[in-house]
MMTF fields as JSON, N, C-alpha, C and O atoms, coordinates in Angstrom:
{
  "mmtfVersion": "1.0.0",
  "mmtfProducer": "UNKNOWN",
  "numBonds": 423,
  "numAtoms": 424,
  "numGroups": 106,
  "numChains": 1,
  "numModels": 1,
  "chainsPerModel": [1],
  "groupsPerChain": [106],
  "chainIdList": ["A"],
  "bondAtomList": [4, 2, 8, 6, 12, 10, 16, 14, 20, 18, 24, 22, 28, 26, 32, 30, 36, 34, 40, 38, 44, 42, 48, 46, 52, 50, 56, 54, 60, 58, 64, 62, 68, 66, 72, 70, 76, 74, 80, 78, 84, 82, 88, 86, 92, 90, 96, 94, 100, 98, 104, 102, 108, 106, 112, 110, 116, 114, 120, 118, 124, 122, 128, 126, 132, 130, 136, 134, 140, 138, 144, 142, 148, 146, 152, 150, 156, 154, 160, 158, 164, 162, 168, 166, 172, 170, 176, 174, 180, 178, 184, 182, 188, 186, 192, 190, 196, 194, 200, 198, 204, 202, 208, 206, 212, 210, 216, 214, 220, 218, 224, 222, 228, 226, 232, 230, 236, 234, 240, 238, 244, 242, 248, 246, 252, 250, 256, 254, 260, 258, 264, 262, 268, 266, 272, 270, 276, 274, 280, 278, 284, 282, 288, 286, 292, 290, 296, 294, 300, 298, 304, 302, 308, 306, 312, 310, 316, 314, 320, 318, 324, 322, 328, 326, 332, 330, 336, 334, 340, 338, 344, 342, 348, 346, 352, 350, 356, 354, 360, 358, 364, 362, 368, 366, 372, 370, 376, 374, 380, 378, 384, 382, 388, 386, 392, 390, 396, 394, 400, 398, 404, 402, 408, 406, 412, 410, 416, 414, 420, 418],
  "bondOrderList": [1, 1, 1, 1, 1, 1, 1, 1, 1, 1, 1, 1, 1, 1, 1, 1, 1, 1, 1, 1, 1, 1, 1, 1, 1, 1, 1, 1, 1, 1, 1, 1, 1, 1, 1, 1, 1, 1, 1, 1, 1, 1, 1, 1, 1, 1, 1, 1, 1, 1, 1, 1, 1, 1, 1, 1, 1, 1, 1, 1, 1, 1, 1, 1, 1, 1, 1, 1, 1, 1, 1, 1, 1, 1, 1, 1, 1, 1, 1, 1, 1, 1, 1, 1, 1, 1, 1, 1, 1, 1, 1, 1, 1, 1, 1, 1, 1, 1, 1, 1, 1, 1, 1, 1, 1],
  "groupList": [{"groupName": "UNK", "atomNameList": ["N", "CA", "C", "O"], "elementList": ["N", "C", "C", "O"], "formalChargeList": [0, 0, 0, 0], "bondAtomList": [1, 0, 2, 1, 3, 2], "bondOrderList": [1, 1, 2], "singleLetterCode": "X", "chemCompType": "L-PEPTIDE LINKING"}],
  "groupTypeList": [0, 0, 0, 0, 0, 0, 0, 0, 0, 0, 0, 0, 0, 0, 0, 0, 0, 0, 0, 0, 0, 0, 0, 0, 0, 0, 0, 0, 0, 0, 0, 0, 0, 0, 0, 0, 0, 0, 0, 0, 0, 0, 0, 0, 0, 0, 0, 0, 0, 0, 0, 0, 0, 0, 0, 0, 0, 0, 0, 0, 0, 0, 0, 0, 0, 0, 0, 0, 0, 0, 0, 0, 0, 0, 0, 0, 0, 0, 0, 0, 0, 0, 0, 0, 0, 0, 0, 0, 0, 0, 0, 0, 0, 0, 0, 0, 0, 0, 0, 0, 0, 0, 0, 0, 0, 0],
  "groupIdList": [1, 2, 3, 4, 5, 6, 7, 8, 9, 10, 11, 12, 13, 14, 15, 16, 17, 18, 19, 20, 21, 22, 23, 24, 25, 26, 27, 28, 29, 30, 31, 32, 33, 34, 35, 36, 37, 38, 39, 40, 41, 42, 43, 44, 45, 46, 47, 48, 49, 50, 51, 52, 53, 54, 55, 56, 57, 58, 59, 60, 61, 62, 63, 64, 65, 66, 67, 68, 69, 70, 71, 72, 73, 74, 75, 76, 77, 78, 79, 80, 81, 82, 83, 84, 85, 86, 87, 88, 89, 90, 91, 92, 93, 94, 95, 96, 97, 98, 99, 100, 101, 102, 103, 104, 105, 106],
  "secStructList": [7, 3, 3, 7, 2, 2, 2, 2, 2, 2, 6, 6, 6, 7, 7, 7, 2, 2, 2, 2, 2, 2, 2, 2, 2, 2, 6, 6, 7, 7, 7, 7, 2, 2, 2, 2, 2, 2, 2, 2, 2, 1, 7, 7, 1, 7, 7, 7, 2, 2, 2, 2, 2, 2, 2, 2, 2, 2, 2, 6, 7, 7, 2, 2, 2, 2, 3, 3, 7, 7, 2, 2, 2, 2, 2, 2, 2, 1, 7, 7, 7, 7, 7, 7, 7, 7, 7, 7, 6, 6, 7, 7, 7, 7, 7, 7, 7, 7, 7, 1, 7, 7, 7, 7, 7, 7],
  "xCoordList": [2.032, 1.12, 0.104, -0.348, -0.232, -1.253, -2.572, -2.627, -3.623, -4.954, -5.723, -5.892, -6.187, -6.837, -8.295, -8.737, -9.039, -10.421, -11.279, -12.042, -11.163, -12.007, -11.722, -12.643, -10.461, -10.092, -10.646, -11.217, -10.478, -10.985, -12.505, -13.058, -13.179, -14.638, -15.067, -16.012, -14.382, -14.735, -14.564, -15.33, -13.576, -13.374, -14.526, -14.674, -15.336, -16.499, -17.8, -18.843, -17.732, -18.882, -19.581, -20.803, -18.801, -19.324, -18.745, -17.54, -19.613, -19.139, -19.421, -18.879, -20.242, -20.594, -20.255, -20.434, -19.763, -19.423, -20.656, -20.577, -21.812, -23.042, -23.453, -24.023, -23.162, -23.457, -22.59, -23.083, -21.296, -20.398, -20.754, -20.717, -21.097, -21.463, -22.665, -22.707, -23.638, -24.817, -24.44, -24.954, -23.551, -23.111, -22.344, -22.49, -21.529, -20.773, -21.717, -21.522, -22.744, -23.727, -24.451, -24.715, -24.771, -25.426, -24.521, -25.003, -23.203, -22.239, -21.894, -21.103, -22.491, -22.277, -21.294, -20.929, -20.857, -19.914, -20.601, -20.779, -20.986, -21.624, -20.542, -19.794, -20.471, -19.447, -20.148, -21.101, -19.677, -20.248, -19.946, -19.047, -20.716, -20.529, -19.133, -18.508, -18.638, -17.303, -16.205, -15.282, -16.298, -15.286, -15.357, -14.327, -16.582, -16.734, -16.134, -15.5, -16.328, -15.755, -14.234, -13.604, -13.648, -12.19, -11.692, -10.666, -12.408, -12.009, -12.127, -11.286, -13.169, -13.449, -12.539, -11.998, -12.379, -11.669, -10.273, -9.456, -9.993, -8.739, -7.752, -7.851, -6.821, -5.774, -5.852, -5.26, -6.564, -6.717, -5.37, -4.512, -5.208, -3.976, -3.965, -2.927, -5.119, -5.249, -6.52, -7.459, -6.524, -7.748, -7.705, -6.68, -8.814, -8.878, -8.847, -9.444, -8.152, -8.059, -9.418, -9.689, -10.277, -11.635, -12.403, -13.106, -12.26, -12.921, -12.359, -13.108, -11.049, -10.399, -10.886, -11.083, -11.076, -11.562, -12.95, -13.213, -13.835, -15.197, -15.188, -15.918, -14.375, -14.279, -13.826, -14.383, -12.82, -12.329, -13.395, -13.528, -14.152, -15.213, -16.286, -16.73, -16.701, -17.744, -17.276, -18.034, -16.028, -15.508, -14.978, -14.684, -14.855, -14.317, -12.872, -12.478, -12.089, -10.697, -9.782, -10.239, -8.515, -7.505, -6.973, -7.108, -6.376, -5.826, -4.818, -4.742, -4.042, -3.07, -3.744, -3.082, -5.049, -5.791, -6.129, -6.335, -6.183, -6.52, -5.289, -5.314, -4.233, -3.016, -1.848, -1.556, -1.183, -0.011, 1.191, 1.115, 2.295, 3.474, 4.063, 4.011, 4.62, 5.303, 6.693, 6.913, 7.635, 8.947, 9.706, 10.52, 9.456, 10.16, 9.768, 10.595, 8.529, 8.107, 8.764, 9.149, 8.892, 9.546, 11.012, 11.537, 11.671, 13.085, 13.234, 14.214, 12.273, 12.343, 12.196, 12.669, 11.557, 11.362, 12.55, 12.615, 13.494, 14.666, 15.486, 15.619, 16.033, 16.879, 18.15, 18.675, 18.625, 19.86, 21.004, 21.065, 21.895, 23.01, 23.954, 24.296, 24.357, 25.296, 26.702, 26.915, 27.628, 29.013, 29.701, 30.81, 29.042, 29.629, 30.723, 30.578, 31.797, 32.874, 32.409, 31.758, 32.747, 32.358, 33.306, 34.486, 32.782, 33.624, 34.534, 34.137, 35.723, 36.688, 36.822, 36.889, 36.86, 36.968, 38.225, 39.298, 38.085, 39.225, 39.424, 40.154, 38.795, 38.92, 37.916, 36.831, 38.296, 37.393, 36.793, 37.472, 35.525, 34.93, 35.596, 35.994, 35.713, 36.333, 35.273, 34.23, 35.548, 34.602, 35.21, 36.298, 34.464, 34.943, 34.258, 33.042, 35.028, 34.487, 34.26, 35.145, 33.093, 32.774, 32.949, 32.452, 33.654, 33.931, 33.053, 32.844, 32.561, 31.751, 30.271, 29.838, 29.527, 28.083, 27.562, 28.009, 26.612, 26.009, 24.811, 24.186, 24.495, 23.35, 22.06, 22.022, 21.01, 19.735, 19.137, 19.448, 18.295, 17.683, 16.75, 16.151, 16.636, 15.784, 14.367, 13.517],
  "yCoordList": [3.661, 3.702, 4.818, 5.062, 5.471, 6.517, 5.939, 5.263, 6.201, 5.682, 6.742, 7.864, 6.402, 7.361, 7.011, 7.165, 6.551, 6.134, 7.304, 7.158, 8.457, 9.6, 10.043, 10.368, 10.057, 10.454, 9.456, 9.852, 8.16, 7.126, 7.213, 7.037, 7.481, 7.596, 8.859, 8.818, 9.968, 11.226, 11.111, 11.707, 10.357, 10.166, 9.393, 9.372, 8.761, 8.009, 8.664, 8.013, 9.967, 10.782, 10.27, 10.355, 9.738, 9.354, 10.365, 10.381, 11.209, 12.323, 12.16, 12.915, 11.209, 11.016, 9.594, 8.635, 9.486, 8.16, 7.285, 6.07, 7.902, 7.114, 6.499, 5.409, 7.202, 6.669, 5.442, 4.424, 5.547, 4.405, 3.268, 2.1, 3.602, 2.577, 1.774, 0.554, 2.453, 1.778, 0.883, -0.228, 1.36, 0.565, -0.666, -1.742, -0.515, -1.648, -2.67, -3.876, -2.188, -3.099, -3.895, -5.086, -3.226, -3.921, -5.001, -5.992, -4.804, -5.782, -6.855, -7.756, -6.755, -7.786, -7.419, -8.273, -6.173, -5.737, -4.723, -3.564, -5.173, -4.292, -3.696, -4.418, -2.371, -1.663, -0.768, -0.068, -0.789, 0.079, 1.537, 1.837, 2.442, 3.871, 4.318, 5.125, 3.8, 4.175, 3.717, 4.475, 2.482, 1.963, 2.698, 2.989, 3.001, 3.731, 5.12, 5.605, 5.756, 7.081, 7.033, 7.914, 5.995, 5.855, 5.57, 6.109, 4.732, 4.445, 5.694, 5.93, 6.488, 7.647, 8.83, 9.482, 9.097, 10.308, 10.057, 10.976, 8.845, 8.579, 7.792, 7.693, 7.249, 6.414, 5.083, 4.955, 4.081, 2.831, 2.146, 2.134, 1.583, 0.866, -0.477, -0.922, -1.115, -2.399, -2.395, -1.644, -3.248, -3.473, -4.925, -5.41, -5.589, -6.984, -7.045, -6.21, -8.033, -8.177, -8.453, -8.007, -9.188, -9.436, -8.126, -7.908, -7.246, -5.937, -5.09, -4.425, -5.116, -4.354, -4.826, -4.019, -6.115, -6.686, -6.146, -5.78, -6.096, -5.605, -4.102, -3.631, -3.349, -1.904, -1.642, -0.782, -2.378, -2.214, -2.593, -1.942, -3.646, -4.061, -2.979, -2.646, -2.434, -1.407, -0.136, 0.475, 0.256, 1.485, 1.272, 2.234, 0.007, -0.274, 0.18, 0.778, -0.11, 0.323, -0.827, -1.942, -0.553, -1.516, -1.113, 0.048, -2.039, -1.678, -0.523, 0.277, -0.428, 0.658, 2.021, 3.051, 2.049, 3.305, 3.772, 4.962, 2.828, 3.149, 3.294, 4.04, 2.597, 2.591, 3.123, 2.624, 4.146, 4.703, 4.574, 4.978, 4.021, 3.872, 5.228, 6.179, 5.297, 6.496, 6.08, 5.951, 5.868, 5.358, 6.274, 5.797, 7.58, 8.489, 8.244, 8.407, 7.86, 7.529, 6.239, 6.121, 5.276, 4.011, 4.254, 3.684, 5.098, 5.412, 6.14, 5.928, 6.997, 7.752, 6.848, 7.198, 5.711, 4.795, 3.882, 3.217, 3.832, 2.972, 3.478, 4.687, 2.564, 3.006, 3.656, 3.261, 4.652, 5.316, 4.316, 3.497, 4.394, 3.444, 3.804, 4.969, 2.794, 2.995, 2.762, 2.038, 3.363, 3.22, 2.092, 2.257, 0.96, -0.208, -0.763, -0.768, -1.221, -1.754, -2.992, -3.875, -3.036, -4.167, -5.331, -5.137, -6.528, -7.712, -7.844, -7.558, -8.269, -8.462, -9.955, -10.738, -10.341, -11.757, -12.344, -11.743, -13.49, -14.185, -13.88, -14.601, -12.835, -12.518, -13.337, -13.666, -13.652, -14.349, -13.327, -12.387, -13.503, -12.547, -12.625, -13.702, -11.498, -11.448, -11.788, -11.138, -12.792, -13.217, -12.888, -13.346, -12.068, -11.716, -12.614, -12.804, -13.15, -14.027, -13.229, -12.505, -13.363, -12.661, -13.633, -14.759, -13.166, -13.999, -13.499, -12.298, -14.426, -14.033, -14.06, -14.381, -13.71, -13.752, -12.44, -11.36, -12.552, -11.359, -10.954, -11.794, -9.682, -9.18, -9.597, -9.65, -9.891, -10.233, -8.978, -7.862, -9.154, -7.975, -7.274, -7.904, -5.982, -5.182, -5.183, -4.556],
  "zCoordList": [-3.275, -4.406, -4.184, -3.065, -5.259, -5.193, -5.67, -6.697, -4.932, -5.209, -6.0, -5.523, -7.196, -8.093, -8.39, -9.529, -7.409, -7.66, -8.137, -9.092, -7.488, -7.875, -9.302, -10.051, -9.674, -11.03, -12.045, -13.061, -11.769, -12.679, -12.789, -13.874, -11.679, -11.698, -12.456, -13.245, -12.22, -12.894, -14.405, -15.161, -14.847, -16.282, -16.912, -18.133, -16.076, -16.559, -16.109, -16.048, -15.79, -15.387, -14.134, -14.02, -13.195, -11.882, -10.9, -10.652, -10.343, -9.535, -8.051, -7.245, -7.668, -6.257, -5.826, -6.577, -4.601, -4.086, -3.963, -4.14, -3.656, -3.519, -4.859, -4.898, -5.951, -7.277, -7.56, -8.045, -7.253, -7.456, -6.507, -6.894, -5.275, -4.292, -4.789, -4.629, -5.389, -5.927, -7.11, -7.235, -7.97, -9.12, -8.664, -9.245, -7.63, -7.096, -6.477, -6.634, -5.77, -5.165, -6.25, -6.084, -7.364, -8.475, -9.066, -9.615, -8.948, -9.467, -8.435, -8.713, -7.24, -6.225, -5.131, -4.324, -5.085, -4.05, -3.152, -3.526, -1.959, -0.994, -0.102, 0.558, -0.094, 0.679, 1.686, 1.344, 2.931, 3.957, 3.626, 2.841, 4.241, 3.984, 4.405, 3.717, 5.534, 6.011, 5.071, 4.772, 4.604, 3.684, 2.357, 1.748, 1.901, 0.64, 0.757, -0.179, 1.89, 2.114, 2.045, 1.461, 2.646, 2.616, 1.201, 0.785, 0.464, -0.911, -1.788, -2.655, -1.559, -2.395, -2.055, -2.948, -0.776, -0.357, 0.187, 0.241, 0.583, 1.262, 0.432, -0.791, 1.136, 0.563, 1.304, 2.377, 0.768, 1.515, 1.731, 0.849, 2.91, 3.232, 2.517, 2.026, 2.463, 1.774, 0.946, 1.21, -0.056, -0.83, -1.303, -1.782, -1.161, -1.592, -3.112, -3.791, -3.633, -5.082, -5.708, -6.823, -4.998, -5.5, -5.638, -6.624, -4.626, -4.673, -5.809, -6.524, -5.971, -7.042, -8.408, -9.317, -8.544, -9.796, -10.131, -11.277, -9.143, -9.376, -9.649, -10.521, -8.918, -9.151, -10.582, -11.265, -11.035, -12.399, -13.423, -14.46, -13.129, -14.045, -14.152, -15.25, -13.007, -12.997, -13.709, -14.462, -13.467, -14.08, -15.488, -16.197, -15.898, -17.223, -17.346, -18.348, -16.318, -16.302, -15.918, -15.665, -15.877, -15.465, -14.085, -13.699, -13.338, -12.027, -12.092, -11.16, -13.187, -13.262, -13.464, -13.337, -13.776, -13.806, -12.393, -12.153, -11.467, -10.078, -9.187, -8.208, -9.516, -8.695, -9.512, -10.599, -8.975, -9.651, -8.721, -7.561, -9.209, -8.354, -7.983, -8.763, -6.787, -6.299, -5.816, -4.612, -6.745, -6.36, -5.41, -4.619, -5.474, -4.568, -3.107, -2.21, -2.868, -1.507, -1.039, 0.125, -1.94, -1.589, -1.254, -0.297, -2.041, -1.762, -0.434, 0.28, -0.096, 1.15, 2.373, 3.454, 2.222, 3.351, 3.589, 4.623, 2.654, 2.836, 4.01, 4.203, 4.792, 5.907, 5.362, 4.321, 6.085, 5.689, 5.772, 6.688, 4.816, 4.834, 5.966, 6.173, 6.678, 7.778, 7.271, 6.298, 7.916, 7.473, 8.232, 8.738, 8.304, 8.959, 8.055, 6.832, 8.642, 7.812, 7.055, 7.614, 5.81, 4.972, 5.206, 5.497, 5.077, 5.243, 4.024, 2.894, 4.274, 3.203, 2.971, 3.919, 1.717, 1.386, 2.009, 1.955, 2.582, 3.17, 4.651, 5.331, 5.159, 6.581, 7.382, 6.902, 8.59, 9.486, 10.433, 10.845, 10.78, 11.705, 13.067, 13.513, 13.715, 15.036, 16.073, 16.15, 16.851, 17.879, 19.228, 19.577, 19.986, 21.319, 22.324, 22.283, 23.203, 24.213, 25.483, 25.94, 26.038, 27.282, 28.441, 28.425, 29.416, 30.575, 31.727, 31.898, 32.486, 33.64, 33.323, 32.217, 34.338, 34.228, 33.667, 34.053, 32.754, 32.191, 33.03, 33.678, 33.018, 33.747, 33.027, 31.798, 33.793, 33.157, 32.508, 32.923, 31.507, 30.871, 31.842, 32.714, 31.684, 32.564, 32.111, 32.742]
}
């Protein structure tokens, strides 16, 4: 997901993070300077839904104004498909029996 807080704020003539931080505090959401910096300039890994609700209320926007899906990034994270043989209906899996003592893990 792409985080668009600065764009959403700029569309409402909020140009400084300190201005938004003050507006959020007035709405009951106190954010530390470090967290505000990450929300304003970075890409937060997580955000609480309660916090998102207040941010949207203050900016007069919807969550989809702040979060934009990036499906190409999601596709890039998928594991590469392996060419393992597919099971065929009606076949039984081959079970190999190991005889003797196995070595302990290292």
